[in-house]
Every structure is written in structure tokens, then in C-alpha cells.
Amino acid sequence: MFNIMTAVDGSPNSLQAVQHVVQLVQQGLRAHVVVAHVQKEASFLELATQDSELIANASVEAGMDLVAPALALLQAAGISHEVEIRLGDIYASLLDIAEEKACGLIVLGATGESMLGSILIGSVSREVARHSRVPTTIVKMPEVLEADEIDGDISQGDTAM
């Protein structure tokens, strides 16, 4: 079976990527989905002042909470899936997961909530795509309609015949 890894961080952008994967499978791609989430490792100060196992467990629990909406989408669509949660460098860990799980495709959500961010893709998406050995799809959020389009006040010059 073809494995697809999708990285999920709980953002609407990452859920859009999961929805893209669901569409691929619904259109006939036979695939197993690896839902990947990476938490940054605890700082030296956190490790020095708290139990490292407790911190690691809390990170895994937080990761499971963040991937829950993505899992719900996959379960509702009846798509075979598994979850991989890691601690460490985000983009390197995502690439490791894709390689370990023999994924043939990586699907990521693009970031971009600022004006500059809407032009550029996020640094994690960019680095994964740049260093991936397999095809990588970056899914952008759908365009938001301008206020005039929502109100129906589209000027004559904007209509296509």
C-alpha cells in the first residue's frame, strides 16, 4: 500500500492538508496515512527543574490533542492511518518519519497568516519540501472571498462571460 505522511500541528492549515489527503483517497488513491506531529524538545532549564519523563509525556499528550481533529477526519472517511509523535527538530523529524514509514508522498499545510506569510510558505514546509527525497505537496488555504464578492457587489469589469 502507498503511504502518505501528513504533518499536523493543530492549525487550520494542517487540517486543510489532511482534507487534501482525504480527497486523494476518495478519488481512488489506495493509501495509508501517517499523521505526523513533532513537538520541540524541552529547554535545558525545563529539564533541569522538572522531571524529563513528565515533560515528555505531557508533550505526547499535547500532540495527541493537536492531531485529534485530523484523526477524526480520517476516521470519518474510513481511511487507514497511524500517528507518529516525536520530540525534536521539527523538519528533520518529519523527514525521518517519512523515511522510516516508507512514505511515497508528503502533504503539508502552508502557513501564512501575515501579508508576507501569504506570499511565502512556512519555514517548516519550505525546508521539508527542499530536503525531501519524495514528492511533497504544500496545500494552501482556500482564498477568502473579498467583502464585495460576498455582498454581490462585483463590478462589471470583474464578471467573466
Tab-separated table of N, CA and C in Angstrom:
chain	number	residue	atom	x	y	z
A	1	MET	N	0.848	-1.183	0.000
A	1	MET	CA	0.000	0.000	0.000
A	1	MET	C	0.890	1.241	0.000
A	2	PHE	N	0.405	2.296	-0.588
A	2	PHE	CA	1.108	3.569	-0.701
A	2	PHE	C	0.944	4.346	0.601
A	3	ASN	N	2.038	4.794	1.179
A	3	ASN	CA	1.997	5.568	2.423
A	3	ASN	C	2.132	7.051	2.133
A	4	ILE	N	1.261	7.836	2.758
A	4	ILE	CA	1.316	9.296	2.672
A	4	ILE	C	1.516	9.832	4.077
A	5	MET	N	2.501	10.703	4.238
A	5	MET	CA	2.666	11.364	5.534
A	5	MET	C	2.092	12.764	5.438
A	6	THR	N	1.302	13.121	6.433
A	6	THR	CA	0.826	14.492	6.528
A	6	THR	C	1.190	15.012	7.913
A	7	ALA	N	1.791	16.188	7.934
A	7	ALA	CA	2.209	16.794	9.193
A	7	ALA	C	1.063	17.625	9.742
A	8	VAL	N	0.783	17.436	11.028
A	8	VAL	CA	-0.339	18.122	11.665
A	8	VAL	C	0.156	18.856	12.902
A	9	ASP	N	-0.195	20.128	12.988
A	9	ASP	CA	0.185	20.914	14.166
A	9	ASP	C	-1.024	21.539	14.854
A	10	GLY	N	-2.221	21.139	14.429
A	10	GLY	CA	-3.442	21.676	15.031
A	10	GLY	C	-3.957	22.927	14.362
A	11	SER	N	-3.225	23.456	13.396
A	11	SER	CA	-3.646	24.681	12.717
A	11	SER	C	-4.661	24.377	11.616
A	12	PRO	N	-5.446	25.388	11.224
A	12	PRO	CA	-6.356	25.200	10.085
A	12	PRO	C	-5.591	24.805	8.816
A	13	ASN	N	-4.367	25.298	8.671
A	13	ASN	CA	-3.561	24.968	7.505
A	13	ASN	C	-3.252	23.477	7.451
A	14	SER	N	-2.912	22.891	8.591
A	14	SER	CA	-2.588	21.467	8.586
A	14	SER	C	-3.841	20.620	8.386
A	15	LEU	N	-4.979	21.088	8.879
A	15	LEU	CA	-6.237	20.360	8.630
A	15	LEU	C	-6.622	20.423	7.156
A	16	GLN	N	-6.286	21.531	6.499
A	16	GLN	CA	-6.525	21.646	5.062
A	16	GLN	C	-5.697	20.597	4.319
A	17	ALA	N	-4.483	20.358	4.782
A	17	ALA	CA	-3.637	19.326	4.172
A	17	ALA	C	-4.257	17.938	4.364
A	18	VAL	N	-4.790	17.677	5.547
A	18	VAL	CA	-5.449	16.391	5.809
A	18	VAL	C	-6.668	16.248	4.901
A	19	GLN	N	-7.428	17.314	4.730
A	19	GLN	CA	-8.593	17.263	3.832
A	19	GLN	C	-8.158	16.963	2.396
A	20	HIS	N	-7.016	17.477	1.995
A	20	HIS	CA	-6.485	17.181	0.662
A	20	HIS	C	-6.172	15.683	0.543
A	21	VAL	N	-5.572	15.126	1.565
A	21	VAL	CA	-5.262	13.691	1.564
A	21	VAL	C	-6.560	12.883	1.492
A	22	VAL	N	-7.569	13.296	2.250
A	22	VAL	CA	-8.863	12.604	2.209
A	22	VAL	C	-9.424	12.634	0.788
A	23	GLN	N	-9.327	13.785	0.115
A	23	GLN	CA	-9.811	13.887	-1.262
A	23	GLN	C	-9.051	12.946	-2.193
A	24	LEU	N	-7.740	12.854	-2.036
A	24	LEU	CA	-6.952	11.944	-2.868
A	24	LEU	C	-7.435	10.503	-2.713
A	25	VAL	N	-7.667	10.105	-1.474
A	25	VAL	CA	-8.120	8.737	-1.214
A	25	VAL	C	-9.542	8.540	-1.743
A	26	GLN	N	-10.397	9.524	-1.570
A	26	GLN	CA	-11.769	9.403	-2.068
A	26	GLN	C	-11.828	9.360	-3.590
A	27	GLN	N	-10.798	9.918	-4.233
A	27	GLN	CA	-10.732	9.878	-5.699
A	27	GLN	C	-10.095	8.595	-6.213
A	28	GLY	N	-9.741	7.693	-5.307
A	28	GLY	CA	-9.285	6.383	-5.734
A	28	GLY	C	-7.861	6.008	-5.377
A	29	LEU	N	-7.087	6.912	-4.790
A	29	LEU	CA	-5.728	6.557	-4.386
A	29	LEU	C	-5.801	5.621	-3.177
A	30	ARG	N	-5.231	4.437	-3.327
A	30	ARG	CA	-5.200	3.496	-2.202
A	30	ARG	C	-3.998	3.841	-1.351
A	31	ALA	N	-4.262	4.332	-0.161
A	31	ALA	CA	-3.157	4.819	0.664
A	31	ALA	C	-3.431	4.606	2.143
A	32	HIS	N	-2.342	4.527	2.866
A	32	HIS	CA	-2.335	4.504	4.325
A	32	HIS	C	-1.714	5.833	4.736
A	33	VAL	N	-2.316	6.506	5.701
A	33	VAL	CA	-1.866	7.847	6.082
A	33	VAL	C	-1.111	7.797	7.406
A	34	VAL	N	0.054	8.430	7.403
A	34	VAL	CA	0.851	8.593	8.614
A	34	VAL	C	0.662	10.041	9.055
A	35	VAL	N	-0.016	10.231	10.173
A	35	VAL	CA	-0.222	11.568	10.727
A	35	VAL	C	0.971	11.845	11.640
A	36	ALA	N	1.764	12.842	11.253
A	36	ALA	CA	2.991	13.137	11.982
A	36	ALA	C	2.867	14.460	12.730
A	37	HIS	N	3.340	14.456	13.952
A	37	HIS	CA	3.378	15.677	14.758
A	37	HIS	C	4.701	15.696	15.517
A	38	VAL	N	5.352	16.861	15.496
A	38	VAL	CA	6.625	16.987	16.197
A	38	VAL	C	6.552	18.161	17.162
A	39	GLN	N	6.902	17.891	18.398
A	39	GLN	CA	6.988	18.923	19.430
A	39	GLN	C	8.457	19.274	19.610
A	40	LYS	N	8.732	20.550	19.826
A	40	LYS	CA	10.103	20.943	20.140
A	40	LYS	C	10.481	20.320	21.479
A	41	GLU	N	11.743	19.966	21.592
A	41	GLU	CA	12.222	19.384	22.845
A	41	GLU	C	12.236	20.439	23.944
A	42	ALA	N	12.156	19.979	25.160
A	42	ALA	CA	12.175	20.882	26.316
A	42	ALA	C	13.511	21.611	26.384
A	43	SER	N	13.461	22.796	26.944
A	43	SER	CA	14.691	23.578	27.111
A	43	SER	C	15.528	22.997	28.243
A	44	PHE	N	16.770	23.401	28.288
A	44	PHE	CA	17.675	22.948	29.349
A	44	PHE	C	17.118	23.323	30.722
A	45	LEU	N	16.572	24.534	30.829
A	45	LEU	CA	16.006	24.991	32.102
A	45	LEU	C	14.837	24.110	32.528
A	46	GLU	N	13.957	23.767	31.578
A	46	GLU	CA	12.824	22.892	31.903
A	46	GLU	C	13.313	21.519	32.354
A	47	LEU	N	14.306	20.990	31.656
A	47	LEU	CA	14.823	19.675	32.014
A	47	LEU	C	15.518	19.687	33.368
A	48	ALA	N	16.170	20.822	33.705
A	48	ALA	CA	16.894	20.930	34.975
A	48	ALA	C	15.952	21.101	36.154
A	49	THR	N	14.771	21.654	35.908
A	49	THR	CA	13.875	21.958	37.019
A	49	THR	C	12.679	21.018	37.123
A	50	GLN	N	12.459	20.172	36.124
A	50	GLN	CA	11.303	19.279	36.144
A	50	GLN	C	11.707	17.883	35.706
A	51	ASP	N	10.860	16.932	35.972
A	51	ASP	CA	11.095	15.546	35.597
A	51	ASP	C	11.005	15.408	34.076
A	52	SER	N	12.072	14.932	33.449
A	52	SER	CA	12.117	14.849	31.988
A	52	SER	C	11.065	13.891	31.429
A	53	GLU	N	10.790	12.813	32.147
A	53	GLU	CA	9.764	11.871	31.682
A	53	GLU	C	8.378	12.523	31.734
A	54	LEU	N	8.139	13.307	32.757
A	54	LEU	CA	6.873	14.024	32.884
A	54	LEU	C	6.711	15.019	31.733
A	55	ILE	N	7.779	15.720	31.398
A	55	ILE	CA	7.747	16.679	30.290
A	55	ILE	C	7.479	15.954	28.970
A	56	ALA	N	8.154	14.840	28.747
A	56	ALA	CA	7.976	14.075	27.507
A	56	ALA	C	6.541	13.569	27.392
A	57	ASN	N	5.994	13.045	28.487
A	57	ASN	CA	4.607	12.561	28.468
A	57	ASN	C	3.623	13.682	28.204
A	58	ALA	N	3.859	14.841	28.807
A	58	ALA	CA	2.983	15.997	28.573
A	58	ALA	C	3.052	16.433	27.113
A	59	SER	N	4.236	16.372	26.516
A	59	SER	CA	4.392	16.736	25.109
A	59	SER	C	3.629	15.779	24.204
A	60	VAL	N	3.708	14.489	24.506
A	60	VAL	CA	2.985	13.494	23.709
A	60	VAL	C	1.478	13.701	23.850
A	61	GLU	N	1.013	13.950	25.067
A	61	GLU	CA	-0.419	14.211	25.281
A	61	GLU	C	-0.872	15.449	24.527
A	62	ALA	N	-0.066	16.501	24.568
A	62	ALA	CA	-0.394	17.730	23.837
A	62	ALA	C	-0.445	17.451	22.340
A	63	GLY	N	0.494	16.646	21.859
A	63	GLY	CA	0.500	16.276	20.442
A	63	GLY	C	-0.746	15.511	20.051
A	64	MET	N	-1.168	14.582	20.898
A	64	MET	CA	-2.389	13.815	20.608
A	64	MET	C	-3.615	14.725	20.569
A	65	ASP	N	-3.659	15.717	21.446
A	65	ASP	CA	-4.766	16.678	21.418
A	65	ASP	C	-4.766	17.473	20.116
A	66	LEU	N	-3.578	17.841	19.659
A	66	LEU	CA	-3.475	18.647	18.440
A	66	LEU	C	-3.819	17.854	17.175
A	67	VAL	N	-3.548	16.557	17.168
A	67	VAL	CA	-3.861	15.758	15.981
A	67	VAL	C	-5.283	15.192	16.003
A	68	ALA	N	-5.981	15.316	17.113
A	68	ALA	CA	-7.324	14.734	17.236
A	68	ALA	C	-8.275	15.147	16.113
A	69	PRO	N	-8.359	16.429	15.731
A	69	PRO	CA	-9.268	16.793	14.627
A	69	PRO	C	-8.878	16.125	13.305
A	70	ALA	N	-7.600	15.973	13.055
A	70	ALA	CA	-7.142	15.309	11.832
A	70	ALA	C	-7.534	13.831	11.858
A	71	LEU	N	-7.368	13.203	13.009
A	71	LEU	CA	-7.750	11.795	13.137
A	71	LEU	C	-9.247	11.609	12.931
A	72	ALA	N	-10.027	12.562	13.431
A	72	ALA	CA	-11.481	12.496	13.257
A	72	ALA	C	-11.850	12.548	11.774
A	73	LEU	N	-11.171	13.401	10.999
A	73	LEU	CA	-11.428	13.486	9.554
A	73	LEU	C	-11.106	12.159	8.866
A	74	LEU	N	-9.971	11.582	9.208
A	74	LEU	CA	-9.565	10.323	8.591
A	74	LEU	C	-10.485	9.176	8.993
A	75	GLN	N	-10.868	9.134	10.269
A	75	GLN	CA	-11.772	8.083	10.739
A	75	GLN	C	-13.137	8.195	10.073
A	76	ALA	N	-13.644	9.424	9.955
A	76	ALA	CA	-14.955	9.639	9.323
A	76	ALA	C	-14.943	9.186	7.864
A	77	ALA	N	-13.791	9.322	7.210
A	77	ALA	CA	-13.665	8.916	5.815
A	77	ALA	C	-13.295	7.441	5.672
A	78	GLY	N	-13.052	6.766	6.798
A	78	GLY	CA	-12.705	5.351	6.767
A	78	GLY	C	-11.329	5.078	6.183
A	79	ILE	N	-10.399	5.987	6.402
A	79	ILE	CA	-9.061	5.867	5.823
A	79	ILE	C	-8.098	5.261	6.842
A	80	SER	N	-7.341	4.265	6.404
A	80	SER	CA	-6.338	3.620	7.241
A	80	SER	C	-5.276	4.649	7.632
A	81	HIS	N	-4.938	4.694	8.922
A	81	HIS	CA	-3.976	5.698	9.382
A	81	HIS	C	-3.290	5.256	10.678
A	82	GLU	N	-2.218	5.956	10.968
A	82	GLU	CA	-1.493	5.784	12.230
A	82	GLU	C	-0.939	7.140	12.624
A	83	VAL	N	-0.517	7.256	13.874
A	83	VAL	CA	0.012	8.518	14.385
A	83	VAL	C	1.459	8.330	14.813
A	84	GLU	N	2.291	9.291	14.460
A	84	GLU	CA	3.683	9.328	14.916
A	84	GLU	C	3.909	10.678	15.581
A	85	ILE	N	4.204	10.656	16.872
A	85	ILE	CA	4.502	11.887	17.600
A	85	ILE	C	5.948	11.803	18.070
A	86	ARG	N	6.681	12.854	17.779
A	86	ARG	CA	8.101	12.895	18.134
A	86	ARG	C	8.433	14.192	18.849
A	87	LEU	N	9.557	14.173	19.519
A	87	LEU	CA	10.137	15.363	20.128
A	87	LEU	C	11.447	15.624	19.404
A	88	GLY	N	11.695	16.876	19.047
A	88	GLY	CA	12.958	17.193	18.404
A	88	GLY	C	12.833	18.300	17.392
A	89	ASP	N	13.828	18.367	16.510
A	89	ASP	CA	13.826	19.348	15.429
A	89	ASP	C	12.671	19.006	14.485
A	90	ILE	N	11.820	19.972	14.227
A	90	ILE	CA	10.575	19.675	13.521
A	90	ILE	C	10.816	19.146	12.118
A	91	TYR	N	11.513	19.921	11.282
A	91	TYR	CA	11.607	19.478	9.890
A	91	TYR	C	12.442	18.206	9.750
A	92	ALA	N	13.517	18.081	10.512
A	92	ALA	CA	14.343	16.866	10.434
A	92	ALA	C	13.552	15.651	10.916
A	93	SER	N	12.765	15.820	11.969
A	93	SER	CA	11.959	14.705	12.481
A	93	SER	C	10.892	14.290	11.481
A	94	LEU	N	10.288	15.273	10.815
A	94	LEU	CA	9.284	14.939	9.796
A	94	LEU	C	9.915	14.133	8.659
A	95	LEU	N	11.090	14.538	8.237
A	95	LEU	CA	11.778	13.790	7.180
A	95	LEU	C	12.133	12.385	7.651
A	96	ASP	N	12.544	12.247	8.902
A	96	ASP	CA	12.853	10.926	9.461
A	96	ASP	C	11.616	10.038	9.460
A	97	ILE	N	10.490	10.591	9.879
A	97	ILE	CA	9.248	9.807	9.917
A	97	ILE	C	8.889	9.341	8.513
A	98	ALA	N	8.958	10.244	7.549
A	98	ALA	CA	8.613	9.894	6.163
A	98	ALA	C	9.503	8.760	5.651
A	99	GLU	N	10.772	8.822	5.980
A	99	GLU	CA	11.695	7.780	5.526
A	99	GLU	C	11.437	6.463	6.255
A	100	GLU	N	11.286	6.516	7.580
A	100	GLU	CA	11.063	5.297	8.368
A	100	GLU	C	9.781	4.582	7.973
A	101	LYS	N	8.764	5.339	7.615
A	101	LYS	CA	7.464	4.762	7.261
A	101	LYS	C	7.324	4.510	5.762
A	102	ALA	N	8.425	4.703	5.022
A	102	ALA	CA	8.457	4.466	3.574
A	102	ALA	C	7.327	5.209	2.859
A	103	CYS	N	7.185	6.473	3.193
A	103	CYS	CA	6.138	7.283	2.570
A	103	CYS	C	6.548	7.685	1.162
A	104	GLY	N	5.611	7.605	0.250
A	104	GLY	CA	5.856	7.977	-1.135
A	104	GLY	C	5.419	9.390	-1.443
A	105	LEU	N	4.779	10.039	-0.476
A	105	LEU	CA	4.291	11.404	-0.641
A	105	LEU	C	4.202	12.048	0.730
A	106	ILE	N	4.569	13.323	0.782
A	106	ILE	CA	4.401	14.128	1.994
A	106	ILE	C	3.435	15.248	1.648
A	107	VAL	N	2.446	15.469	2.507
A	107	VAL	CA	1.480	16.549	2.301
A	107	VAL	C	1.505	17.447	3.526
A	108	LEU	N	1.767	18.737	3.282
A	108	LEU	CA	1.884	19.718	4.361
A	108	LEU	C	0.968	20.895	4.091
A	109	GLY	N	0.517	21.521	5.155
A	109	GLY	CA	-0.219	22.769	5.012
A	109	GLY	C	0.754	23.929	4.964
A	110	ALA	N	0.442	24.909	4.148
A	110	ALA	CA	1.265	26.119	4.094
A	110	ALA	C	0.841	27.042	5.215
A	111	THR	N	1.779	27.797	5.731
A	111	THR	CA	1.418	28.807	6.708
A	111	THR	C	1.235	30.109	5.971
A	112	GLY	N	0.877	31.146	6.678
A	112	GLY	CA	0.750	32.429	6.015
A	112	GLY	C	-0.404	33.231	6.542
A	113	GLU	N	-0.295	33.684	7.768
A	113	GLU	CA	-1.353	34.499	8.307
A	113	GLU	C	-1.053	35.978	8.185
A	114	SER	N	0.203	36.334	7.974
A	114	SER	CA	0.536	37.736	7.765
A	114	SER	C	0.559	38.004	6.270
A	115	MET	N	0.639	39.280	5.898
A	115	MET	CA	0.685	39.626	4.489
A	115	MET	C	1.901	38.983	3.828
A	116	LEU	N	3.054	39.071	4.475
A	116	LEU	CA	4.257	38.451	3.921
A	116	LEU	C	4.098	36.937	3.907
A	117	GLY	N	3.498	36.394	4.960
A	117	GLY	CA	3.304	34.948	5.042
A	117	GLY	C	2.390	34.419	3.963
A	118	SER	N	1.479	35.239	3.469
A	118	SER	CA	0.581	34.773	2.421
A	118	SER	C	1.319	34.634	1.101
A	119	ILE	N	2.461	35.284	0.961
A	119	ILE	CA	3.270	35.175	-0.250
A	119	ILE	C	4.231	34.009	-0.133
A	120	LEU	N	4.784	33.807	1.044
A	120	LEU	CA	5.772	32.759	1.271
A	120	LEU	C	5.143	31.588	1.999
A	121	ILE	N	5.701	30.411	1.787
A	121	ILE	CA	5.237	29.277	2.575
A	121	ILE	C	6.020	29.251	3.875
A	122	GLY	N	5.526	28.530	4.834
A	122	GLY	CA	6.177	28.476	6.136
A	122	GLY	C	7.548	27.843	6.070
A	123	SER	N	8.369	28.153	7.053
A	123	SER	CA	9.745	27.664	7.049
A	123	SER	C	9.812	26.143	7.159
A	124	VAL	N	8.935	25.527	7.956
A	124	VAL	CA	8.957	24.068	8.074
A	124	VAL	C	8.554	23.445	6.741
A	125	SER	N	7.472	23.932	6.138
A	125	SER	CA	7.033	23.399	4.846
A	125	SER	C	8.124	23.559	3.806
A	126	ARG	N	8.736	24.720	3.777
A	126	ARG	CA	9.790	25.003	2.798
A	126	ARG	C	10.971	24.053	2.992
A	127	GLU	N	11.408	23.865	4.237
A	127	GLU	CA	12.564	23.007	4.498
A	127	GLU	C	12.267	21.537	4.221
A	128	VAL	N	11.074	21.086	4.573
A	128	VAL	CA	10.715	19.696	4.281
A	128	VAL	C	10.703	19.483	2.770
A	129	ALA	N	10.051	20.396	2.033
A	129	ALA	CA	9.995	20.263	0.575
A	129	ALA	C	11.396	20.316	-0.034
A	130	ARG	N	12.221	21.161	0.494
A	130	ARG	CA	13.580	21.348	-0.037
A	130	ARG	C	14.447	20.102	0.167
A	131	HIS	N	14.290	19.430	1.294
A	131	HIS	CA	15.172	18.316	1.636
A	131	HIS	C	14.541	16.935	1.465
A	132	SER	N	13.266	16.886	1.121
A	132	SER	CA	12.586	15.605	0.988
A	132	SER	C	13.108	14.823	-0.208
A	133	ARG	N	13.163	13.516	-0.046
A	133	ARG	CA	13.560	12.630	-1.147
A	133	ARG	C	12.350	12.124	-1.913
A	134	VAL	N	11.156	12.475	-1.431
A	134	VAL	CA	9.927	12.044	-2.105
A	134	VAL	C	9.108	13.287	-2.473
A	135	PRO	N	8.174	13.138	-3.403
A	135	PRO	CA	7.342	14.282	-3.767
A	135	PRO	C	6.653	14.871	-2.535
A	136	THR	N	6.579	16.185	-2.506
A	136	THR	CA	5.981	16.891	-1.376
A	136	THR	C	4.954	17.881	-1.910
A	137	THR	N	3.757	17.810	-1.377
A	137	THR	CA	2.689	18.724	-1.765
A	137	THR	C	2.455	19.700	-0.626
A	138	ILE	N	2.434	20.978	-0.954
A	138	ILE	CA	2.128	22.010	0.032
A	138	ILE	C	0.757	22.562	-0.317
A	139	VAL	N	-0.174	22.389	0.605
A	139	VAL	CA	-1.566	22.763	0.387
A	139	VAL	C	-1.811	24.145	0.971
A	140	LYS	N	-2.235	25.048	0.107
A	140	LYS	CA	-2.538	26.403	0.558
A	140	LYS	C	-3.990	26.469	0.999
A	141	MET	N	-4.275	27.382	1.911
A	141	MET	CA	-5.652	27.605	2.350
A	141	MET	C	-6.443	28.175	1.182
A	142	PRO	N	-7.738	27.851	1.094
A	142	PRO	CA	-8.555	28.426	0.026
A	142	PRO	C	-8.592	29.946	0.162
A	143	GLU	N	-8.695	30.609	-0.977
A	143	GLU	CA	-8.779	32.070	-0.973
A	143	GLU	C	-10.033	32.500	-0.232
A	144	VAL	N	-9.919	33.556	0.523
A	144	VAL	CA	-11.070	34.118	1.216
A	144	VAL	C	-11.693	35.139	0.287
A	145	LEU	N	-12.998	35.039	0.105
A	145	LEU	CA	-13.677	35.979	-0.776
A	145	LEU	C	-13.588	37.393	-0.223
A	146	GLU	N	-13.404	38.329	-1.131
A	146	GLU	CA	-13.401	39.735	-0.736
A	146	GLU	C	-14.797	40.112	-0.253
A	147	ALA	N	-14.908	41.120	0.573
A	147	ALA	CA	-16.198	41.544	1.118
A	147	ALA	C	-17.181	41.881	0.008
A	148	ASP	N	-16.716	42.527	-1.110
A	148	ASP	CA	-17.650	42.892	-2.189
A	148	ASP	C	-18.239	41.649	-2.842
A	149	GLU	N	-17.428	40.591	-2.985
A	149	GLU	CA	-17.918	39.382	-3.624
A	149	GLU	C	-18.975	38.707	-2.761
A	150	ILE	N	-18.795	38.769	-1.467
A	150	ILE	CA	-19.764	38.166	-0.557
A	150	ILE	C	-21.082	38.921	-0.626
A	151	ASP	N	-21.004	40.257	-0.721
A	151	ASP	CA	-22.206	41.077	-0.789
A	151	ASP	C	-22.844	41.089	-2.171
A	152	GLY	N	-22.160	40.532	-3.165
A	152	GLY	CA	-22.706	40.515	-4.513
A	152	GLY	C	-22.450	41.802	-5.276
A	153	ASP	N	-21.577	42.658	-4.788
A	153	ASP	CA	-21.292	43.931	-5.448
A	153	ASP	C	-20.068	43.822	-6.340
A	154	ILE	N	-20.056	42.837	-7.224
A	154	ILE	CA	-18.931	42.672	-8.130
A	154	ILE	C	-19.135	43.620	-9.295
A	155	SER	N	-18.117	44.396	-9.592
A	155	SER	CA	-18.265	45.375	-10.677
A	155	SER	C	-18.325	44.661	-12.018
A	156	GLN	N	-18.846	45.353	-13.043
A	156	GLN	CA	-18.996	44.783	-14.376
A	156	GLN	C	-17.673	44.302	-14.925
A	157	GLY	N	-16.602	44.998	-14.636
A	157	GLY	CA	-15.281	44.628	-15.151
A	157	GLY	C	-14.785	43.305	-14.588
A	158	ASP	N	-15.369	42.833	-13.485
A	158	ASP	CA	-14.901	41.612	-12.846
A	158	ASP	C	-15.669	40.367	-13.279
A	159	THR	N	-16.736	40.540	-14.023
A	159	THR	CA	-17.521	39.373	-14.394
A	159	THR	C	-16.986	38.775	-15.670
A	160	ALA	N	-16.967	37.458	-15.734
A	160	ALA	CA	-16.489	36.766	-16.930
A	160	ALA	C	-17.675	36.242	-17.702
A	161	MET	N	-17.603	36.337	-18.995
A	161	MET	CA	-18.681	35.834	-19.857
A	161	MET	C	-18.225	34.621	-20.592
